[in-house]
């Protein structure tokens, strides 16, 4: 279980988002964290590839590696 402190402005925004979407504040926070973690992980992978001077991949190469292209 996670317990975090939010500054009043962030808490106000989260409450408004929850009301607007019909979700609970916990559901909104969970979704936001999960999406941000995905983005942050992608960023760290990209930064580590750059730091290791590994070659960049084209979008076609990435799609093929992920099995999204035949």
PDB file of N, CA, C and O in Angstrom:
ATOM      1  N   UNK A   1       0.845  -1.176   0.000  1.00  0.00           N
ATOM      2  CA  UNK A   1       0.000   0.000   0.000  1.00  0.00           C
ATOM      3  C   UNK A   1       0.888   1.236   0.000  1.00  0.00           C
ATOM      4  O   UNK A   1       1.854   1.304   0.730  1.00  0.00           O
ATOM      5  N   UNK A   2       0.532   2.168  -0.807  1.00  0.00           N
ATOM      6  CA  UNK A   2       1.300   3.393  -0.957  1.00  0.00           C
ATOM      7  C   UNK A   2       0.541   4.542  -0.324  1.00  0.00           C
ATOM      8  O   UNK A   2      -0.666   4.681  -0.507  1.00  0.00           O
ATOM      9  N   UNK A   3       1.238   5.345   0.405  1.00  0.00           N
ATOM     10  CA  UNK A   3       0.640   6.539   0.992  1.00  0.00           C
ATOM     11  C   UNK A   3       1.560   7.704   0.673  1.00  0.00           C
ATOM     12  O   UNK A   3       2.748   7.664   0.982  1.00  0.00           O
ATOM     13  N   UNK A   4       1.009   8.725   0.006  1.00  0.00           N
ATOM     14  CA  UNK A   4       1.832   9.859  -0.394  1.00  0.00           C
ATOM     15  C   UNK A   4       1.171  11.170   0.015  1.00  0.00           C
ATOM     16  O   UNK A   4      -0.051  11.257   0.142  1.00  0.00           O
ATOM     17  N   UNK A   5       1.993  12.171   0.198  1.00  0.00           N
ATOM     18  CA  UNK A   5       1.510  13.516   0.476  1.00  0.00           C
ATOM     19  C   UNK A   5       1.470  14.278  -0.841  1.00  0.00           C
ATOM     20  O   UNK A   5       2.428  14.261  -1.608  1.00  0.00           O
ATOM     21  N   UNK A   6       0.352  14.939  -1.099  1.00  0.00           N
ATOM     22  CA  UNK A   6       0.236  15.802  -2.265  1.00  0.00           C
ATOM     23  C   UNK A   6       0.071  17.238  -1.792  1.00  0.00           C
ATOM     24  O   UNK A   6      -0.655  17.492  -0.830  1.00  0.00           O
ATOM     25  N   UNK A   7       0.725  18.152  -2.492  1.00  0.00           N
ATOM     26  CA  UNK A   7       0.521  19.545  -2.134  1.00  0.00           C
ATOM     27  C   UNK A   7      -0.942  19.889  -2.440  1.00  0.00           C
ATOM     28  O   UNK A   7      -1.600  19.221  -3.239  1.00  0.00           O
ATOM     29  N   UNK A   8      -1.492  20.908  -1.804  1.00  0.00           N
ATOM     30  CA  UNK A   8      -2.918  21.226  -1.960  1.00  0.00           C
ATOM     31  C   UNK A   8      -3.367  21.435  -3.413  1.00  0.00           C
ATOM     32  O   UNK A   8      -4.457  20.985  -3.788  1.00  0.00           O
ATOM     33  N   UNK A   9      -2.554  22.082  -4.228  1.00  0.00           N
ATOM     34  CA  UNK A   9      -2.936  22.318  -5.616  1.00  0.00           C
ATOM     35  C   UNK A   9      -3.027  21.006  -6.401  1.00  0.00           C
ATOM     36  O   UNK A   9      -3.967  20.794  -7.172  1.00  0.00           O
ATOM     37  N   UNK A  10      -2.065  20.100  -6.204  1.00  0.00           N
ATOM     38  CA  UNK A  10      -2.100  18.803  -6.885  1.00  0.00           C
ATOM     39  C   UNK A  10      -3.293  17.991  -6.415  1.00  0.00           C
ATOM     40  O   UNK A  10      -3.983  17.348  -7.221  1.00  0.00           O
ATOM     41  N   UNK A  11      -3.567  18.006  -5.129  1.00  0.00           N
ATOM     42  CA  UNK A  11      -4.713  17.273  -4.599  1.00  0.00           C
ATOM     43  C   UNK A  11      -6.026  17.825  -5.169  1.00  0.00           C
ATOM     44  O   UNK A  11      -6.926  17.069  -5.544  1.00  0.00           O
ATOM     45  N   UNK A  12      -6.107  19.127  -5.297  1.00  0.00           N
ATOM     46  CA  UNK A  12      -7.289  19.771  -5.880  1.00  0.00           C
ATOM     47  C   UNK A  12      -7.472  19.328  -7.336  1.00  0.00           C
ATOM     48  O   UNK A  12      -8.583  19.006  -7.761  1.00  0.00           O
ATOM     49  N   UNK A  13      -6.379  19.289  -8.092  1.00  0.00           N
ATOM     50  CA  UNK A  13      -6.437  18.852  -9.486  1.00  0.00           C
ATOM     51  C   UNK A  13      -6.844  17.382  -9.593  1.00  0.00           C
ATOM     52  O   UNK A  13      -7.633  17.007 -10.466  1.00  0.00           O
ATOM     53  N   UNK A  14      -6.305  16.537  -8.710  1.00  0.00           N
ATOM     54  CA  UNK A  14      -6.644  15.118  -8.709  1.00  0.00           C
ATOM     55  C   UNK A  14      -8.122  14.919  -8.381  1.00  0.00           C
ATOM     56  O   UNK A  14      -8.809  14.121  -9.022  1.00  0.00           O
ATOM     57  N   UNK A  15      -8.619  15.651  -7.408  1.00  0.00           N
ATOM     58  CA  UNK A  15     -10.031  15.567  -7.039  1.00  0.00           C
ATOM     59  C   UNK A  15     -10.922  15.977  -8.205  1.00  0.00           C
ATOM     60  O   UNK A  15     -11.911  15.309  -8.518  1.00  0.00           O
ATOM     61  N   UNK A  16     -10.554  17.068  -8.876  1.00  0.00           N
ATOM     62  CA  UNK A  16     -11.327  17.536 -10.024  1.00  0.00           C
ATOM     63  C   UNK A  16     -11.297  16.515 -11.159  1.00  0.00           C
ATOM     64  O   UNK A  16     -12.324  16.251 -11.803  1.00  0.00           O
ATOM     65  N   UNK A  17     -10.147  15.917 -11.402  1.00  0.00           N
ATOM     66  CA  UNK A  17     -10.019  14.902 -12.444  1.00  0.00           C
ATOM     67  C   UNK A  17     -10.885  13.685 -12.131  1.00  0.00           C
ATOM     68  O   UNK A  17     -11.575  13.154 -13.007  1.00  0.00           O
ATOM     69  N   UNK A  18     -10.866  13.266 -10.877  1.00  0.00           N
ATOM     70  CA  UNK A  18     -11.671  12.119 -10.462  1.00  0.00           C
ATOM     71  C   UNK A  18     -13.156  12.396 -10.679  1.00  0.00           C
ATOM     72  O   UNK A  18     -13.885  11.559 -11.221  1.00  0.00           O
ATOM     73  N   UNK A  19     -13.599  13.562 -10.294  1.00  0.00           N
ATOM     74  CA  UNK A  19     -15.010  13.919 -10.489  1.00  0.00           C
ATOM     75  C   UNK A  19     -15.359  13.968 -11.973  1.00  0.00           C
ATOM     76  O   UNK A  19     -16.414  13.499 -12.386  1.00  0.00           O
ATOM     77  N   UNK A  20     -14.471  14.547 -12.762  1.00  0.00           N
ATOM     78  CA  UNK A  20     -14.720  14.704 -14.197  1.00  0.00           C
ATOM     79  C   UNK A  20     -14.775  13.350 -14.908  1.00  0.00           C
ATOM     80  O   UNK A  20     -15.542  13.173 -15.843  1.00  0.00           O
ATOM     81  N   UNK A  21     -13.976  12.398 -14.464  1.00  0.00           N
ATOM     82  CA  UNK A  21     -13.909  11.090 -15.129  1.00  0.00           C
ATOM     83  C   UNK A  21     -14.833  10.046 -14.495  1.00  0.00           C
ATOM     84  O   UNK A  21     -15.000   8.970 -15.057  1.00  0.00           O
ATOM     85  N   UNK A  22     -15.366  10.341 -13.330  1.00  0.00           N
ATOM     86  CA  UNK A  22     -16.213   9.378 -12.646  1.00  0.00           C
ATOM     87  C   UNK A  22     -15.438   8.268 -11.963  1.00  0.00           C
ATOM     88  O   UNK A  22     -15.999   7.250 -11.584  1.00  0.00           O
ATOM     89  N   UNK A  23     -14.137   8.458 -11.824  1.00  0.00           N
ATOM     90  CA  UNK A  23     -13.294   7.472 -11.149  1.00  0.00           C
ATOM     91  C   UNK A  23     -12.992   7.969  -9.740  1.00  0.00           C
ATOM     92  O   UNK A  23     -13.160   9.146  -9.429  1.00  0.00           O
ATOM     93  N   UNK A  24     -12.496   7.065  -8.919  1.00  0.00           N
ATOM     94  CA  UNK A  24     -12.042   7.483  -7.593  1.00  0.00           C
ATOM     95  C   UNK A  24     -10.677   8.165  -7.730  1.00  0.00           C
ATOM     96  O   UNK A  24      -9.987   8.003  -8.747  1.00  0.00           O
ATOM     97  N   UNK A  25     -10.304   8.901  -6.729  1.00  0.00           N
ATOM     98  CA  UNK A  25      -8.980   9.530  -6.728  1.00  0.00           C
ATOM     99  C   UNK A  25      -7.892   8.465  -6.787  1.00  0.00           C
ATOM    100  O   UNK A  25      -6.881   8.640  -7.473  1.00  0.00           O
ATOM    101  N   UNK A  26      -8.094   7.354  -6.085  1.00  0.00           N
ATOM    102  CA  UNK A  26      -7.113   6.255  -6.113  1.00  0.00           C
ATOM    103  C   UNK A  26      -6.953   5.690  -7.521  1.00  0.00           C
ATOM    104  O   UNK A  26      -5.837   5.426  -7.969  1.00  0.00           O
ATOM    105  N   UNK A  27      -8.075   5.504  -8.220  1.00  0.00           N
ATOM    106  CA  UNK A  27      -8.005   4.977  -9.587  1.00  0.00           C
ATOM    107  C   UNK A  27      -7.266   5.932 -10.517  1.00  0.00           C
ATOM    108  O   UNK A  27      -6.430   5.510 -11.317  1.00  0.00           O
ATOM    109  N   UNK A  28      -7.567   7.221 -10.386  1.00  0.00           N
ATOM    110  CA  UNK A  28      -6.883   8.219 -11.213  1.00  0.00           C
ATOM    111  C   UNK A  28      -5.389   8.236 -10.913  1.00  0.00           C
ATOM    112  O   UNK A  28      -4.568   8.253 -11.834  1.00  0.00           O
ATOM    113  N   UNK A  29      -5.037   8.237  -9.641  1.00  0.00           N
ATOM    114  CA  UNK A  29      -3.625   8.270  -9.253  1.00  0.00           C
ATOM    115  C   UNK A  29      -2.898   7.029  -9.762  1.00  0.00           C
ATOM    116  O   UNK A  29      -1.781   7.120 -10.284  1.00  0.00           O
ATOM    117  N   UNK A  30      -3.520   5.852  -9.645  1.00  0.00           N
ATOM    118  CA  UNK A  30      -2.911   4.613 -10.119  1.00  0.00           C
ATOM    119  C   UNK A  30      -2.661   4.692 -11.624  1.00  0.00           C
ATOM    120  O   UNK A  30      -1.569   4.371 -12.102  1.00  0.00           O
ATOM    121  N   UNK A  31      -3.651   5.149 -12.381  1.00  0.00           N
ATOM    122  CA  UNK A  31      -3.506   5.251 -13.827  1.00  0.00           C
ATOM    123  C   UNK A  31      -2.406   6.239 -14.208  1.00  0.00           C
ATOM    124  O   UNK A  31      -1.590   5.966 -15.088  1.00  0.00           O
ATOM    125  N   UNK A  32      -2.379   7.377 -13.538  1.00  0.00           N
ATOM    126  CA  UNK A  32      -1.350   8.378 -13.821  1.00  0.00           C
ATOM    127  C   UNK A  32       0.045   7.835 -13.533  1.00  0.00           C
ATOM    128  O   UNK A  32       0.979   8.028 -14.318  1.00  0.00           O
ATOM    129  N   UNK A  33       0.194   7.147 -12.417  1.00  0.00           N
ATOM    130  CA  UNK A  33       1.502   6.585 -12.047  1.00  0.00           C
ATOM    131  C   UNK A  33       1.925   5.527 -13.062  1.00  0.00           C
ATOM    132  O   UNK A  33       3.068   5.518 -13.519  1.00  0.00           O
ATOM    133  N   UNK A  34       1.003   4.630 -13.429  1.00  0.00           N
ATOM    134  CA  UNK A  34       1.348   3.569 -14.379  1.00  0.00           C
ATOM    135  C   UNK A  34       1.789   4.143 -15.722  1.00  0.00           C
ATOM    136  O   UNK A  34       2.770   3.681 -16.310  1.00  0.00           O
ATOM    137  N   UNK A  35       1.085   5.148 -16.206  1.00  0.00           N
ATOM    138  CA  UNK A  35       1.447   5.749 -17.489  1.00  0.00           C
ATOM    139  C   UNK A  35       2.778   6.489 -17.395  1.00  0.00           C
ATOM    140  O   UNK A  35       3.598   6.426 -18.314  1.00  0.00           O
ATOM    141  N   UNK A  36       2.998   7.172 -16.290  1.00  0.00           N
ATOM    142  CA  UNK A  36       4.248   7.903 -16.135  1.00  0.00           C
ATOM    143  C   UNK A  36       5.428   6.937 -16.008  1.00  0.00           C
ATOM    144  O   UNK A  36       6.497   7.192 -16.560  1.00  0.00           O
ATOM    145  N   UNK A  37       5.229   5.835 -15.313  1.00  0.00           N
ATOM    146  CA  UNK A  37       6.304   4.844 -15.175  1.00  0.00           C
ATOM    147  C   UNK A  37       6.702   4.313 -16.553  1.00  0.00           C
ATOM    148  O   UNK A  37       7.886   4.173 -16.847  1.00  0.00           O
ATOM    149  N   UNK A  38       5.704   4.023 -17.399  1.00  0.00           N
ATOM    150  CA  UNK A  38       6.008   3.559 -18.757  1.00  0.00           C
ATOM    151  C   UNK A  38       6.873   4.580 -19.494  1.00  0.00           C
ATOM    152  O   UNK A  38       7.885   4.227 -20.108  1.00  0.00           O
ATOM    153  N   UNK A  39       6.479   5.834 -19.429  1.00  0.00           N
ATOM    154  CA  UNK A  39       7.241   6.889 -20.102  1.00  0.00           C
ATOM    155  C   UNK A  39       8.647   7.026 -19.526  1.00  0.00           C
ATOM    156  O   UNK A  39       9.627   7.173 -20.257  1.00  0.00           O
ATOM    157  N   UNK A  40       8.752   6.965 -18.216  1.00  0.00           N
ATOM    158  CA  UNK A  40      10.051   7.123 -17.556  1.00  0.00           C
ATOM    159  C   UNK A  40      10.975   5.950 -17.879  1.00  0.00           C
ATOM    160  O   UNK A  40      12.168   6.151 -18.135  1.00  0.00           O
ATOM    161  N   UNK A  41      10.433   4.735 -17.906  1.00  0.00           N
ATOM    162  CA  UNK A  41      11.245   3.578 -18.277  1.00  0.00           C
ATOM    163  C   UNK A  41      11.767   3.721 -19.702  1.00  0.00           C
ATOM    164  O   UNK A  41      12.941   3.446 -19.963  1.00  0.00           O
ATOM    165  N   UNK A  42      10.892   4.152 -20.612  1.00  0.00           N
ATOM    166  CA  UNK A  42      11.326   4.374 -22.000  1.00  0.00           C
ATOM    167  C   UNK A  42      12.442   5.407 -22.060  1.00  0.00           C
ATOM    168  O   UNK A  42      13.415   5.246 -22.801  1.00  0.00           O
ATOM    169  N   UNK A  43      12.311   6.455 -21.293  1.00  0.00           N
ATOM    170  CA  UNK A  43      13.330   7.507 -21.273  1.00  0.00           C
ATOM    171  C   UNK A  43      14.667   6.956 -20.802  1.00  0.00           C
ATOM    172  O   UNK A  43      15.712   7.233 -21.405  1.00  0.00           O
ATOM    173  N   UNK A  44      14.655   6.168 -19.734  1.00  0.00           N
ATOM    174  CA  UNK A  44      15.911   5.628 -19.211  1.00  0.00           C
ATOM    175  C   UNK A  44      16.559   4.646 -20.184  1.00  0.00           C
ATOM    176  O   UNK A  44      17.781   4.582 -20.282  1.00  0.00           O
ATOM    177  N   UNK A  45      15.749   3.882 -20.894  1.00  0.00           N
ATOM    178  CA  UNK A  45      16.299   2.983 -21.913  1.00  0.00           C
ATOM    179  C   UNK A  45      16.992   3.815 -22.988  1.00  0.00           C
ATOM    180  O   UNK A  45      18.118   3.519 -23.391  1.00  0.00           O
ATOM    181  N   UNK A  46      16.314   4.868 -23.445  1.00  0.00           N
ATOM    182  CA  UNK A  46      16.894   5.729 -24.485  1.00  0.00           C
ATOM    183  C   UNK A  46      18.179   6.389 -23.992  1.00  0.00           C
ATOM    184  O   UNK A  46      19.186   6.427 -24.710  1.00  0.00           O
ATOM    185  N   UNK A  47      18.160   6.902 -22.759  1.00  0.00           N
ATOM    186  CA  UNK A  47      19.355   7.553 -22.210  1.00  0.00           C
ATOM    187  C   UNK A  47      20.508   6.573 -22.062  1.00  0.00           C
ATOM    188  O   UNK A  47      21.656   6.912 -22.335  1.00  0.00           O
ATOM    189  N   UNK A  48      20.209   5.334 -21.650  1.00  0.00           N
ATOM    190  CA  UNK A  48      21.290   4.356 -21.482  1.00  0.00           C
ATOM    191  C   UNK A  48      21.866   3.957 -22.833  1.00  0.00           C
ATOM    192  O   UNK A  48      23.068   3.745 -22.962  1.00  0.00           O
ATOM    193  N   UNK A  49      21.019   3.870 -23.856  1.00  0.00           N
ATOM    194  CA  UNK A  49      21.515   3.561 -25.207  1.00  0.00           C
ATOM    195  C   UNK A  49      22.417   4.682 -25.698  1.00  0.00           C
ATOM    196  O   UNK A  49      23.450   4.434 -26.318  1.00  0.00           O
ATOM    197  N   UNK A  50      22.016   5.919 -25.433  1.00  0.00           N
ATOM    198  CA  UNK A  50      22.841   7.051 -25.849  1.00  0.00           C
ATOM    199  C   UNK A  50      24.172   7.062 -25.096  1.00  0.00           C
ATOM    200  O   UNK A  50      25.222   7.308 -25.681  1.00  0.00           O
ATOM    201  N   UNK A  51      24.123   6.798 -23.798  1.00  0.00           N
ATOM    202  CA  UNK A  51      25.336   6.814 -22.979  1.00  0.00           C
ATOM    203  C   UNK A  51      26.297   5.704 -23.401  1.00  0.00           C
ATOM    204  O   UNK A  51      27.510   5.882 -23.367  1.00  0.00           O
ATOM    205  N   UNK A  52      25.745   4.570 -23.794  1.00  0.00           N
ATOM    206  CA  UNK A  52      26.573   3.442 -24.218  1.00  0.00           C
ATOM    207  C   UNK A  52      26.946   3.541 -25.694  1.00  0.00           C
ATOM    208  O   UNK A  52      27.600   2.648 -26.228  1.00  0.00           O
ATOM    209  N   UNK A  53      26.512   4.602 -26.311  1.00  0.00           N
ATOM    210  CA  UNK A  53      26.763   4.845 -27.733  1.00  0.00           C
ATOM    211  C   UNK A  53      26.298   3.680 -28.607  1.00  0.00           C
ATOM    212  O   UNK A  53      26.937   3.317 -29.586  1.00  0.00           O
ATOM    213  N   UNK A  54      25.190   3.082 -28.189  1.00  0.00           N
ATOM    214  CA  UNK A  54      24.600   2.037 -29.000  1.00  0.00           C
ATOM    215  C   UNK A  54      23.882   2.697 -30.176  1.00  0.00           C
ATOM    216  O   UNK A  54      23.395   3.814 -30.067  1.00  0.00           O
ATOM    217  N   UNK A  55      23.812   2.002 -31.281  1.00  0.00           N
ATOM    218  CA  UNK A  55      23.172   2.604 -32.449  1.00  0.00           C
ATOM    219  C   UNK A  55      21.681   2.844 -32.215  1.00  0.00           C
ATOM    220  O   UNK A  55      21.028   2.079 -31.509  1.00  0.00           O
ATOM    221  N   UNK A  56      21.198   3.904 -32.798  1.00  0.00           N
ATOM    222  CA  UNK A  56      19.772   4.199 -32.728  1.00  0.00           C
ATOM    223  C   UNK A  56      19.006   3.189 -33.560  1.00  0.00           C
ATOM    224  O   UNK A  56      19.546   2.588 -34.491  1.00  0.00           O
ATOM    225  N   UNK A  57      17.751   3.009 -33.216  1.00  0.00           N
ATOM    226  CA  UNK A  57      16.892   2.118 -33.975  1.00  0.00           C
ATOM    227  C   UNK A  57      15.857   2.949 -34.711  1.00  0.00           C
ATOM    228  O   UNK A  57      15.356   3.936 -34.189  1.00  0.00           O
ATOM    229  N   UNK A  58      15.521   2.531 -35.905  1.00  0.00           N
ATOM    230  CA  UNK A  58      14.442   3.179 -36.636  1.00  0.00           C
ATOM    231  C   UNK A  58      13.115   2.687 -36.065  1.00  0.00           C
ATOM    232  O   UNK A  58      13.060   1.649 -35.386  1.00  0.00           O
ATOM    233  N   UNK A  59      12.043   3.411 -36.353  1.00  0.00           N
ATOM    234  CA  UNK A  59      10.734   2.975 -35.866  1.00  0.00           C
ATOM    235  C   UNK A  59      10.378   1.620 -36.468  1.00  0.00           C
ATOM    236  O   UNK A  59       9.749   0.790 -35.809  1.00  0.00           O
ATOM    237  N   UNK A  60      10.799   1.365 -37.696  1.00  0.00           N
ATOM    238  CA  UNK A  60      10.539   0.075 -38.326  1.00  0.00           C
ATOM    239  C   UNK A  60      11.271  -1.045 -37.578  1.00  0.00           C
ATOM    240  O   UNK A  60      10.713  -2.116 -37.339  1.00  0.00           O
ATOM    241  N   UNK A  61      12.513  -0.802 -37.173  1.00  0.00           N
ATOM    242  CA  UNK A  61      13.269  -1.805 -36.419  1.00  0.00           C
ATOM    243  C   UNK A  61      12.609  -2.070 -35.066  1.00  0.00           C
ATOM    244  O   UNK A  61      12.530  -3.220 -34.628  1.00  0.00           O
ATOM    245  N   UNK A  62      12.143  -1.031 -34.422  1.00  0.00           N
ATOM    246  CA  UNK A  62      11.483  -1.196 -33.119  1.00  0.00           C
ATOM    247  C   UNK A  62      10.204  -2.008 -33.280  1.00  0.00           C
ATOM    248  O   UNK A  62       9.951  -2.939 -32.508  1.00  0.00           O
ATOM    249  N   UNK A  63       9.392  -1.668 -34.278  1.00  0.00           N
ATOM    250  CA  UNK A  63       8.159  -2.428 -34.510  1.00  0.00           C
ATOM    251  C   UNK A  63       8.463  -3.898 -34.776  1.00  0.00           C
ATOM    252  O   UNK A  63       7.765  -4.788 -34.286  1.00  0.00           O
ATOM    253  N   UNK A  64       9.516  -4.169 -35.536  1.00  0.00           N
ATOM    254  CA  UNK A  64       9.886  -5.554 -35.837  1.00  0.00           C
ATOM    255  C   UNK A  64      10.329  -6.282 -34.571  1.00  0.00           C
ATOM    256  O   UNK A  64       9.920  -7.410 -34.312  1.00  0.00           O
ATOM    257  N   UNK A  65      11.155  -5.625 -33.738  1.00  0.00           N
ATOM    258  CA  UNK A  65      11.610  -6.240 -32.488  1.00  0.00           C
ATOM    259  C   UNK A  65      10.462  -6.526 -31.548  1.00  0.00           C
ATOM    260  O   UNK A  65      10.481  -7.501 -30.793  1.00  0.00           O
ATOM    261  N   UNK A  66       9.434  -5.681 -31.576  1.00  0.00           N
ATOM    262  CA  UNK A  66       8.278  -5.867 -30.711  1.00  0.00           C
ATOM    263  C   UNK A  66       7.240  -6.822 -31.297  1.00  0.00           C
ATOM    264  O   UNK A  66       6.228  -7.101 -30.680  1.00  0.00           O
ATOM    265  N   UNK A  67       7.520  -7.306 -32.509  1.00  0.00           N
ATOM    266  CA  UNK A  67       6.592  -8.234 -33.151  1.00  0.00           C
ATOM    267  C   UNK A  67       5.351  -7.561 -33.707  1.00  0.00           C
ATOM    268  O   UNK A  67       4.322  -8.193 -33.879  1.00  0.00           O
ATOM    269  N   UNK A  68       5.454  -6.268 -33.972  1.00  0.00           N
ATOM    270  CA  UNK A  68       4.313  -5.527 -34.499  1.00  0.00           C
ATOM    271  C   UNK A  68       4.319  -5.442 -36.008  1.00  0.00           C
ATOM    272  O   UNK A  68       3.373  -4.932 -36.612  1.00  0.00           O
ATOM    273  N   UNK A  69       5.372  -5.955 -36.603  1.00  0.00           N
ATOM    274  CA  UNK A  69       5.499  -5.916 -38.052  1.00  0.00           C
ATOM    275  C   UNK A  69       5.822  -7.318 -38.539  1.00  0.00           C
ATOM    276  O   UNK A  69       6.608  -8.036 -37.950  1.00  0.00           O
ATOM    277  N   UNK A  70       5.249  -7.694 -39.652  1.00  0.00           N
ATOM    278  CA  UNK A  70       5.433  -9.061 -40.193  1.00  0.00           C
ATOM    279  C   UNK A  70       6.758  -9.220 -40.866  1.00  0.00           C
ATOM    280  O   UNK A  70       7.369  -8.528 -41.455  1.00  0.00           O
TER     281      UNK A  70
END
